[in-house]
Coordinates of C-alpha atoms in Angstrom, one line a residue:
Chain R
X1 CA -130.6 205.7 44.5
X2 CA -130.3 203.8 41.2
X3 CA -132.9 205.7 39.1
X4 CA -132.2 208.8 37.2
X5 CA -134.1 211.2 39.4
X6 CA -132.6 210.3 42.7
X7 CA -132.3 213.0 45.3
X8 CA -128.9 214.0 46.7
X9 CA -128.2 214.6 50.3
X10 CA -129.2 218.3 50.3
X11 CA -132.6 217.4 49.0
X12 CA -131.9 218.7 45.5
X13 CA -132.9 216.7 42.4
X14 CA -130.1 215.3 40.4
X15 CA -132.4 215.3 37.4
X16 CA -135.0 218.1 37.4
X17 CA -136.6 217.1 34.1
X18 CA -138.5 214.3 35.7
X19 CA -140.7 214.4 38.8
X20 CA -141.5 210.7 39.0
X21 CA -139.8 208.5 41.6
X22 CA -139.3 204.9 40.6
X23 CA -141.9 203.6 43.1
X24 CA -144.5 205.7 41.3
X25 CA -144.6 208.4 43.9
X26 CA -144.8 212.0 42.8
X27 CA -142.0 213.7 44.7
X28 CA -142.0 217.2 46.1
X29 CA -140.3 219.6 43.8
X30 CA -137.7 221.4 46.0
X31 CA -136.2 224.7 45.0
X32 CA -132.7 225.0 46.6
X33 CA -132.4 227.8 49.2
X34 CA -130.1 230.7 48.2
X35 CA -127.3 231.2 50.8
X36 CA -126.4 234.8 50.0
X37 CA -124.5 235.4 53.3
X38 CA -122.3 232.3 52.7
X39 CA -121.5 233.3 49.1
X40 CA -120.4 236.8 50.3
X41 CA -118.3 235.3 53.1
X42 CA -116.7 232.9 50.7
X43 CA -115.9 235.6 48.2
X44 CA -114.3 237.8 50.9
X45 CA -112.2 235.0 52.2
X46 CA -111.0 234.1 48.7
X47 CA -110.0 237.6 48.0
X48 CA -108.2 238.0 51.3
X49 CA -106.4 234.6 50.8
X50 CA -105.2 235.5 47.3
X51 CA -104.1 238.9 48.4
X52 CA -102.1 237.4 51.3
X53 CA -100.6 234.7 49.1
X54 CA -99.5 237.2 46.4
X55 CA -98.0 239.4 49.2
X56 CA -96.0 236.5 50.5
X57 CA -94.9 235.5 47.1
X58 CA -93.8 238.9 45.9
X59 CA -92.4 240.4 49.2
X60 CA -88.6 240.4 48.7
X61 CA -88.0 240.3 52.4
X62 CA -89.0 236.6 52.5
X63 CA -85.9 235.9 50.4
X64 CA -87.5 232.9 48.7
X65 CA -84.1 232.2 46.9
X66 CA -82.5 231.5 50.3
X67 CA -85.6 229.4 51.2
X68 CA -85.1 227.3 48.1
X69 CA -81.4 227.0 48.7
X70 CA -81.7 225.6 52.2
X71 CA -85.0 223.7 51.9
X72 CA -83.1 220.5 51.0
X73 CA -79.9 221.3 52.7
X74 CA -78.1 218.3 54.3
X75 CA -77.8 220.2 57.6
X76 CA -81.6 220.8 57.7
X77 CA -82.2 217.1 56.9
X78 CA -80.0 216.1 59.8
X79 CA -82.0 218.4 62.0
X80 CA -85.2 216.8 60.8
X81 CA -83.7 213.4 61.7
X82 CA -82.8 214.5 65.2
X83 CA -86.2 216.1 65.7
X84 CA -87.9 212.8 64.7
X85 CA -85.6 210.9 67.0
X86 CA -86.4 213.2 69.9
X87 CA -90.1 213.0 69.2
X88 CA -90.2 209.2 69.0
X89 CA -87.8 208.6 71.9
X90 CA -89.7 211.1 74.2
X91 CA -93.0 209.4 73.4
X92 CA -91.4 206.0 73.9
X93 CA -90.4 207.2 77.4
X94 CA -93.7 208.8 78.1
X95 CA -96.1 206.0 77.1
X96 CA -94.8 203.2 79.5
X97 CA -94.5 205.7 82.4
X98 CA -98.1 206.8 81.7
X99 CA -99.3 203.2 81.7
X100 CA -97.6 202.6 85.0
X101 CA -99.0 205.8 86.4
X102 CA -102.6 204.9 85.3
X103 CA -102.3 201.6 87.2
X104 CA -100.7 203.3 90.2
X105 CA -103.4 205.9 90.4
X106 CA -106.0 203.2 90.8
X107 CA -104.1 201.3 93.4
X108 CA -105.6 200.5 96.8
X109 CA -102.3 201.5 98.4
X110 CA -102.3 205.2 99.3
X111 CA -98.5 205.5 99.0
X112 CA -98.5 204.1 95.5
X113 CA -101.4 206.3 94.6
X114 CA -99.8 209.3 96.2
X115 CA -96.5 208.8 94.3
X116 CA -98.4 208.9 91.0
X117 CA -100.3 212.0 92.0
X118 CA -97.1 213.7 93.0
X119 CA -95.4 212.9 89.7
X120 CA -98.3 214.3 87.7
X121 CA -98.6 217.3 90.0
X122 CA -95.0 218.3 89.5
X123 CA -94.6 217.7 85.7
X124 CA -97.9 219.2 84.8
X125 CA -97.4 222.1 87.2
X126 CA -94.0 223.4 85.9
X127 CA -93.2 224.8 82.5
X128 CA -91.4 222.4 80.1
X129 CA -88.8 225.0 79.4
X130 CA -88.0 225.2 83.1
X131 CA -87.8 221.4 83.3
X132 CA -85.4 221.2 80.3
X133 CA -83.1 223.9 81.8
X134 CA -83.1 221.8 85.0
X135 CA -82.2 218.6 83.1
X136 CA -79.4 220.5 81.4
X137 CA -78.0 221.3 84.9
X138 CA -78.6 217.9 86.3
X139 CA -74.9 216.9 86.0
X140 CA -74.0 220.1 88.0
X141 CA -76.5 219.2 90.7
X142 CA -75.6 215.6 91.0
X143 CA -72.0 215.1 89.7
X144 CA -72.0 211.4 90.7
X145 CA -74.7 208.9 90.1
X146 CA -74.4 206.1 92.7
X147 CA -76.2 202.8 93.0
X148 CA -76.2 201.7 96.5
X149 CA -78.0 199.7 99.2
X150 CA -80.4 202.1 100.8
X151 CA -78.5 203.7 103.7
X152 CA -75.8 201.1 103.1
X153 CA -72.6 200.7 101.0
X154 CA -72.2 201.9 97.4
X155 CA -72.3 199.3 94.6
X156 CA -71.5 201.4 91.4
X157 CA -70.7 205.0 91.0
X158 CA -70.5 206.9 87.7
X159 CA -70.0 210.4 86.6
X160 CA -73.3 211.9 85.7
X161 CA -72.1 213.8 82.6
X162 CA -71.4 210.4 80.9
X163 CA -75.0 209.2 81.5
X164 CA -77.2 212.3 81.3
X165 CA -75.8 213.6 78.0
X166 CA -77.7 216.4 76.2
X167 CA -79.7 213.9 74.2
X168 CA -80.6 211.9 77.3
X169 CA -81.5 215.1 79.1
X170 CA -83.7 216.2 76.3
X171 CA -85.5 212.9 75.9
X172 CA -86.1 212.5 79.6
X173 CA -87.2 216.1 80.0
X174 CA -89.7 215.9 77.2
X175 CA -90.8 212.3 78.0
X176 CA -91.4 212.9 81.8
X177 CA -93.3 216.0 81.1
X178 CA -95.4 214.3 78.5
X179 CA -96.1 211.2 80.7
X180 CA -98.1 213.4 83.1
X181 CA -100.5 214.5 80.3
X182 CA -100.7 211.0 78.7
X183 CA -101.7 209.6 82.1
X184 CA -104.8 211.7 82.2
X185 CA -105.7 210.8 78.6
X186 CA -105.2 207.0 79.3
X187 CA -107.2 207.2 82.5
X188 CA -110.1 208.9 80.7
X189 CA -110.0 206.1 78.0
X190 CA -110.3 203.4 80.6
X191 CA -112.9 205.2 82.6
X192 CA -115.1 205.4 79.5
X193 CA -115.5 201.6 79.3
X194 CA -118.6 200.2 80.8
X195 CA -118.1 198.2 84.0
X196 CA -120.0 195.3 82.4
X197 CA -117.1 194.6 80.1
X198 CA -114.8 193.7 83.0
X199 CA -117.6 191.6 84.5
X200 CA -118.3 189.8 81.3
X201 CA -114.6 189.0 81.0
X202 CA -114.4 187.9 84.6
X203 CA -117.5 185.7 84.1
X204 CA -115.8 183.7 81.4
X205 CA -112.9 183.2 83.8
X206 CA -110.3 185.6 82.3
X207 CA -107.4 186.7 84.4
X208 CA -106.7 190.3 85.3
X209 CA -103.9 190.7 82.8
X210 CA -105.9 189.2 79.9
X211 CA -108.8 191.4 80.8
X212 CA -106.6 194.4 80.5
X213 CA -104.8 193.4 77.3
X214 CA -107.6 191.7 75.4
X215 CA -110.8 193.5 76.5
X216 CA -110.1 196.9 78.0
X217 CA -107.0 198.1 76.1
X218 CA -108.4 197.7 72.6
X219 CA -111.6 199.5 73.7
X220 CA -109.7 202.2 75.5
X221 CA -107.5 202.7 72.4
X222 CA -110.5 204.1 70.5
X223 CA -110.8 207.1 72.9
X224 CA -107.0 207.2 73.6
X225 CA -105.7 207.4 70.0
X226 CA -107.0 210.8 68.8
X227 CA -105.7 212.8 71.8
X228 CA -102.5 210.8 71.9
X229 CA -102.0 211.7 68.2
X230 CA -102.5 215.3 69.1
X231 CA -99.9 214.9 71.8
X232 CA -97.4 213.4 69.4
X233 CA -97.9 216.3 67.0
X234 CA -97.5 218.6 70.0
X235 CA -94.3 216.7 71.0
X236 CA -92.8 217.2 67.5
X237 CA -93.2 220.9 68.0
X238 CA -92.1 220.9 71.6
X239 CA -88.8 219.4 70.6
X240 CA -87.9 222.9 69.3
X241 CA -87.5 223.9 73.0
X242 CA -84.5 221.5 73.6
X243 CA -82.1 224.4 73.1
X244 CA -82.8 225.0 76.8
X245 CA -80.8 221.8 77.7
X246 CA -78.9 222.8 75.4
X247 CA -79.3 220.2 72.7
X248 CA -78.2 221.7 69.4
X249 CA -78.9 219.3 66.6
X250 CA -82.7 219.5 66.1
X251 CA -84.4 221.2 63.2
X252 CA -85.2 224.4 65.0
X253 CA -81.7 225.0 66.4
X254 CA -80.0 224.1 63.1
X255 CA -82.2 226.4 61.0
X256 CA -81.8 229.2 63.6
X257 CA -78.0 228.9 63.6
X258 CA -77.9 229.0 59.8
X259 CA -80.1 232.0 59.9
X260 CA -77.7 233.7 62.4
X261 CA -74.8 232.9 60.2
X262 CA -76.5 234.5 57.1
X263 CA -78.3 237.3 59.0
X264 CA -81.5 236.1 57.3
X265 CA -83.8 234.8 59.9
X266 CA -87.1 234.8 57.8
X267 CA -86.3 232.3 55.0
X268 CA -84.8 229.8 57.5
X269 CA -87.8 230.1 59.8
X270 CA -89.9 229.4 56.7
X271 CA -87.8 226.3 56.0
X272 CA -88.3 225.0 59.6
X273 CA -92.0 225.8 59.4
X274 CA -92.3 224.0 56.1
X275 CA -90.8 220.8 57.5
X276 CA -92.7 220.9 60.7
X277 CA -95.9 221.2 58.7
X278 CA -94.9 218.4 56.4
X279 CA -94.2 216.0 59.2
X280 CA -97.4 216.8 61.2
X281 CA -99.3 216.2 58.0
X282 CA -97.8 212.8 57.6
X283 CA -98.5 212.1 61.3
X284 CA -102.2 213.0 60.8
X285 CA -102.5 210.5 58.0
X286 CA -101.1 207.8 60.3
X287 CA -103.5 208.8 63.0
X288 CA -106.4 208.4 60.5
X289 CA -105.5 204.8 59.9
X290 CA -105.0 204.1 63.6
X291 CA -108.3 205.5 64.5
X292 CA -110.0 203.5 61.8
X293 CA -108.3 200.3 63.0
X294 CA -109.4 200.8 66.7
X295 CA -112.9 202.0 65.6
X296 CA -113.8 198.4 64.7
X297 CA -117.3 197.5 66.0
X298 CA -118.2 201.1 66.4
X299 CA -118.5 202.3 62.8
X300 CA -121.7 201.5 61.1
X301 CA -120.4 198.7 58.9
X302 CA -116.6 198.7 58.8
X303 CA -116.3 195.3 57.2
X304 CA -118.3 196.3 54.2
X305 CA -117.6 199.9 53.5
X306 CA -114.0 200.2 54.7
X307 CA -113.7 203.8 55.8
X308 CA -117.0 204.6 57.3
Chain N
X1 CA -134.4 166.5 99.2
X2 CA -130.7 166.7 98.5
X3 CA -128.9 163.4 99.1
X4 CA -125.7 163.6 101.1
X5 CA -123.5 161.7 98.7
X6 CA -124.0 164.1 95.8
X7 CA -123.5 167.8 96.8
X8 CA -126.0 170.2 95.2
X9 CA -124.8 172.1 92.1
X10 CA -125.3 175.4 94.0
X11 CA -125.5 175.7 97.8
X12 CA -125.9 179.0 99.4
X13 CA -125.7 179.1 103.2
X14 CA -126.6 182.1 105.3
X15 CA -125.7 184.7 102.7
X16 CA -125.6 188.3 103.8
X17 CA -124.6 191.3 101.7
X18 CA -124.0 194.8 102.9
X19 CA -123.4 197.9 100.7
X20 CA -122.2 200.3 103.4
X21 CA -125.2 200.4 105.7
X22 CA -127.6 198.9 103.2
X23 CA -128.5 195.3 104.0
X24 CA -129.1 193.9 100.6
X25 CA -129.2 190.2 101.4
X26 CA -130.5 189.1 104.8
X27 CA -129.5 185.5 105.4
X28 CA -130.4 183.6 102.3
X29 CA -130.2 179.8 102.2
X30 CA -130.7 178.2 98.8
X31 CA -129.6 175.0 97.2
X32 CA -130.1 174.0 93.6
X33 CA -130.0 170.4 92.5
X34 CA -127.9 169.3 89.5
X35 CA -130.0 169.8 86.4
X36 CA -132.6 171.9 88.0
X37 CA -133.8 175.3 86.9
X38 CA -134.2 177.7 89.7
X39 CA -136.1 181.0 88.9
X40 CA -136.0 184.0 91.2
X41 CA -138.8 186.5 91.0
X42 CA -139.7 189.5 93.1
X43 CA -139.9 193.3 93.1
X44 CA -137.0 195.5 92.0
X45 CA -134.3 195.9 94.7
X46 CA -135.3 192.7 96.4
X47 CA -131.8 191.3 96.0
X48 CA -132.4 188.7 93.3
X49 CA -129.6 190.0 91.0
X50 CA -127.2 190.5 93.9
X51 CA -127.8 186.9 95.0
X52 CA -127.1 185.6 91.5
X53 CA -123.9 187.7 91.3
X54 CA -122.7 186.2 94.6
X55 CA -122.7 182.8 93.0
X56 CA -119.9 183.7 90.5
X57 CA -118.2 186.1 92.8
X58 CA -119.0 189.3 90.9
X59 CA -120.3 190.3 94.4
X60 CA -118.3 189.2 97.4
X61 CA -120.6 188.0 100.2
X62 CA -120.4 189.8 103.5
X63 CA -121.3 186.7 105.5
X64 CA -122.1 183.1 104.7
X65 CA -120.8 180.5 102.3
X66 CA -121.2 179.8 98.6
X67 CA -120.6 176.3 97.4
X68 CA -120.5 175.0 93.9
X69 CA -120.6 171.2 93.8
X70 CA -119.3 171.2 97.4
X71 CA -116.4 173.6 96.7
X72 CA -116.3 176.7 98.8
X73 CA -116.1 179.8 96.5
X74 CA -113.6 182.6 97.0
X75 CA -112.0 181.4 100.2
X76 CA -110.2 178.7 102.0
X77 CA -111.4 178.2 105.5
X78 CA -108.9 177.4 108.2
X79 CA -109.5 177.6 112.0
X80 CA -112.8 179.3 111.5
X81 CA -111.2 182.1 109.5
X82 CA -111.6 183.0 105.8
X83 CA -108.5 183.4 103.6
X84 CA -109.2 184.9 100.2
X85 CA -108.1 182.9 97.2
X86 CA -105.6 184.4 94.8
X87 CA -107.1 186.0 91.7
X88 CA -106.0 183.1 89.5
X89 CA -108.0 180.7 91.7
X90 CA -111.0 182.9 91.6
X91 CA -110.8 183.1 87.8
X92 CA -110.6 179.2 87.7
X93 CA -113.7 178.9 90.0
X94 CA -115.6 181.3 87.8
X95 CA -115.2 179.0 84.8
X96 CA -117.7 176.6 86.4
X97 CA -120.4 179.2 85.9
X98 CA -121.6 181.0 82.8
X99 CA -123.3 184.3 83.1
X100 CA -125.8 186.1 80.8
X101 CA -126.2 189.8 81.7
X102 CA -129.2 192.1 81.4
X103 CA -127.2 194.5 79.2
X104 CA -125.6 191.7 77.1
X105 CA -122.1 193.0 77.7
X106 CA -120.7 191.7 74.4
X107 CA -117.2 192.8 73.6
X108 CA -118.0 195.5 71.0
X109 CA -114.6 195.3 69.3
X110 CA -114.9 191.6 68.5
X111 CA -117.2 189.9 66.0
X112 CA -120.0 187.6 67.2
X113 CA -117.9 184.5 66.7
X114 CA -114.8 186.1 68.3
X115 CA -117.0 186.9 71.3
X116 CA -117.9 183.2 71.6
X117 CA -114.3 181.9 71.0
X118 CA -112.5 184.4 73.3
X119 CA -113.0 182.4 76.4
X120 CA -112.2 179.0 75.0
X121 CA -109.0 180.3 73.3
X122 CA -107.7 182.6 75.9
X123 CA -108.9 180.9 79.1
X124 CA -109.1 177.2 78.1
X125 CA -106.2 177.3 75.6
X126 CA -108.2 175.7 72.8
X127 CA -106.8 175.9 69.3
X128 CA -108.4 178.7 67.3
X129 CA -109.6 176.3 64.6
X130 CA -111.3 174.0 67.1
X131 CA -112.8 176.9 69.0
X132 CA -114.1 178.4 65.8
X133 CA -115.8 175.2 64.8
X134 CA -117.4 174.8 68.2
X135 CA -118.3 178.5 68.3
X136 CA -120.0 178.3 64.9
X137 CA -122.0 175.2 66.1
X138 CA -123.0 177.2 69.2
X139 CA -124.2 180.2 67.2
X140 CA -126.2 177.7 65.1
X141 CA -127.7 176.3 68.2
X142 CA -128.9 179.7 69.3
X143 CA -130.3 180.4 65.9
X144 CA -127.6 182.7 64.5
X145 CA -126.3 180.7 61.6
X146 CA -124.1 182.9 59.3
X147 CA -124.0 185.9 61.6
X148 CA -120.6 185.1 63.2
X149 CA -118.8 187.8 61.3
X150 CA -121.1 190.6 62.5
X151 CA -120.0 193.1 65.1
X152 CA -122.4 193.4 68.1
X153 CA -123.6 196.8 66.9
X154 CA -124.7 195.2 63.7
X155 CA -127.0 192.8 65.5
X156 CA -130.5 193.3 67.1
X157 CA -130.8 193.2 70.9
X158 CA -132.3 189.7 70.7
X159 CA -129.4 188.5 68.5
X160 CA -126.8 190.1 70.8
X161 CA -128.3 188.3 73.8
X162 CA -128.2 185.0 72.0
X163 CA -124.5 185.6 71.2
X164 CA -124.0 186.3 74.9
X165 CA -125.7 183.0 75.7
X166 CA -123.4 181.2 73.2
X167 CA -120.4 182.9 74.7
X168 CA -121.3 181.6 78.1
X169 CA -122.0 178.1 76.9
X170 CA -118.7 178.0 75.0
X171 CA -117.0 177.6 78.4
X172 CA -119.0 174.5 79.1
X173 CA -120.1 175.7 82.5
X174 CA -121.7 173.5 85.1
X175 CA -124.2 176.2 86.1
X176 CA -125.7 178.9 83.9
X177 CA -126.7 182.2 85.5
X178 CA -129.2 184.5 83.8
X179 CA -129.6 188.0 85.2
X180 CA -132.8 189.4 83.8
X181 CA -131.8 188.3 80.3
X182 CA -134.8 189.9 78.5
X183 CA -135.3 193.1 80.5
X184 CA -133.4 195.3 78.1
X185 CA -135.1 193.9 75.0
X186 CA -137.9 195.3 72.9
X187 CA -141.1 193.3 73.5
X188 CA -141.1 191.6 70.1
X189 CA -137.5 190.3 70.7
X190 CA -138.1 188.7 74.1
X191 CA -139.6 185.5 72.6
X192 CA -136.5 184.5 70.6
X193 CA -134.3 184.7 73.7
X194 CA -136.7 182.9 75.9
X195 CA -137.0 180.1 73.3
X196 CA -133.2 179.6 73.5
X197 CA -133.2 179.5 77.3
X198 CA -136.2 177.1 77.3
X199 CA -134.2 174.7 75.0
X200 CA -131.3 174.9 77.3
X201 CA -133.4 174.1 80.3
X202 CA -134.7 170.9 78.5
X203 CA -131.1 169.8 78.0
X204 CA -130.6 169.4 81.7
X205 CA -128.0 172.1 82.4
X206 CA -128.3 173.5 85.9
X207 CA -129.6 177.1 85.7
X208 CA -130.5 180.0 87.9
X209 CA -132.6 182.7 86.4
X210 CA -133.7 186.1 87.6
X211 CA -136.7 187.3 85.5
X212 CA -139.8 189.4 85.4
X213 CA -141.4 187.1 82.9
X214 CA -143.8 185.3 85.2
X215 CA -145.3 183.1 82.4
X216 CA -141.9 182.0 81.4
X217 CA -140.9 181.3 85.0
X218 CA -143.9 179.0 85.3
X219 CA -142.9 177.2 82.2
X220 CA -139.2 176.5 82.8
X221 CA -138.8 176.5 86.6
X222 CA -138.3 173.4 88.6
X223 CA -138.0 175.5 91.7
X224 CA -139.4 179.0 92.1
X225 CA -138.3 181.5 94.8
X226 CA -140.0 184.8 95.6
X227 CA -137.7 187.4 97.1
X228 CA -138.5 190.6 98.9
X229 CA -136.3 192.9 100.9
X230 CA -133.2 190.7 100.7
X231 CA -134.8 187.5 101.8
X232 CA -136.5 184.5 100.2
X233 CA -140.1 185.0 101.3
X234 CA -141.6 181.9 99.7
X235 CA -140.4 179.1 97.5
X236 CA -141.5 175.8 96.0
X237 CA -142.8 174.3 92.8
X238 CA -143.9 177.1 90.4
X239 CA -147.6 176.3 90.3
X240 CA -147.7 176.2 94.1
X241 CA -146.0 179.6 94.5
X242 CA -147.8 181.3 91.6
X243 CA -151.3 179.8 91.9
X244 CA -151.6 179.4 95.7
X245 CA -149.2 181.9 97.4
X246 CA -149.2 181.7 101.2
X247 CA -147.3 184.8 102.1
X248 CA -149.2 188.2 101.9
X249 CA -146.1 189.8 100.2
X250 CA -146.1 187.2 97.5
X251 CA -149.8 187.6 97.0
X252 CA -149.4 191.4 96.7
X253 CA -146.6 191.1 94.2
X254 CA -148.4 188.5 92.0
X255 CA -151.6 190.5 92.0
X256 CA -149.7 193.4 90.4
X257 CA -147.7 191.5 87.8
X258 CA -150.1 188.7 86.7

């Protein structure tokens, strides 16, 4: 592709003045096809988009002055902080549980396998909002949490409301629910690995744990990361449901309460939407780099070309 | 024959293998002397690969005993009963054998050199510098000088299989097992892998090979076995079995492949 009349990917000449290829071959002269339908569709979309944008910009009901006033409000920033804390903490709860469930589901023991199945069945089969309401009422259901010998004497007893605080309820509710979905994702990731990988690792005398951590996990990551990234982005948005607990410090709840105070719901909704979008965009960038890291050995030539 | 004072490198006694109701191995006895090359040939489904995989416990025998240098594999035997060894012990026993698979089974997320050094570093606890030096030398030995930093998908099938051979050799096994090492290769790449295996055979390492390359079998084998329907039908020196087969099933098979 070094000479002046190289052909680009669509088969068009980059230099139409010359027809000679560097190897002395007379190349076919290709007249690009006209994509009339595409051009019309693009024009229509462009017009609609501009119309929509100008409507949003000029419609006084959006109250852009209020939007601008609250976009960088300290209360909003605190809400963003709590939303991030909820997201990270809930995923941190969900991932280890999901790993344990993956191992349990492949156990030879039917009770261990059944327990994992039951967990997934319950948390996948009930709405997250219902679960969060339940976690909010946990302290009412079980006023005392007691550690005791099974069917024997009590060791420690504590009041539930000091342990299952709203933040704990929110994190556990979101995390337990998420663990059920992550389990299926992780399981699919490990299932996708050829059996020969385990055999090859066994053949060089590797132990079970090493086979998991050194051979299977890195390969499973490649298929696990993209859907897990999606789940993390989903979790960020799911945190807006914690008012069911009720947990009242997250971005959605804070912007909503400001909106109620001002009787201006629209601009505060736009503030919340803006920050959710901003954070998901950052998460997507992070996901790109993670995928590239775990794609090693699968891209065409990662060591030479960087992002393949 | 085998002298009593030095146990054979591999000794299989009365091996049976069932998959459900399928009787894949039907009472196989085989012993391989130290330094010998034993080649198994036979039609597909005759149990050659299964037998090979019983040696390093990738398959668990349904009946019979597998000995490596006199050590019973997979079990301790007390009062006529078999007690399975813990996984750690099984892993330790597997280090005595190196295995080369039909489908290479290289670790795709590791570069060629990392594939070779993975075992020495993780299993034997070698320092990574030492392992790298040895690994580089092994890659050189299989004719892959300078390709250590390639990922498996950047190598040809023949090159991948040679990395797999280097990976197995890196553990310094007492016995090398080859399970149809050239069956997945394009015809023009078969030769380069067979050359490496031939070199190894000359070095005196004990080997068992399952192959469909009859000419190659004749060249490297000290002992040739012909298997059919889960049993060894005929065995002996390669020229005896190949040029003057006694059993009608051996004759029928050889008439098709030669």
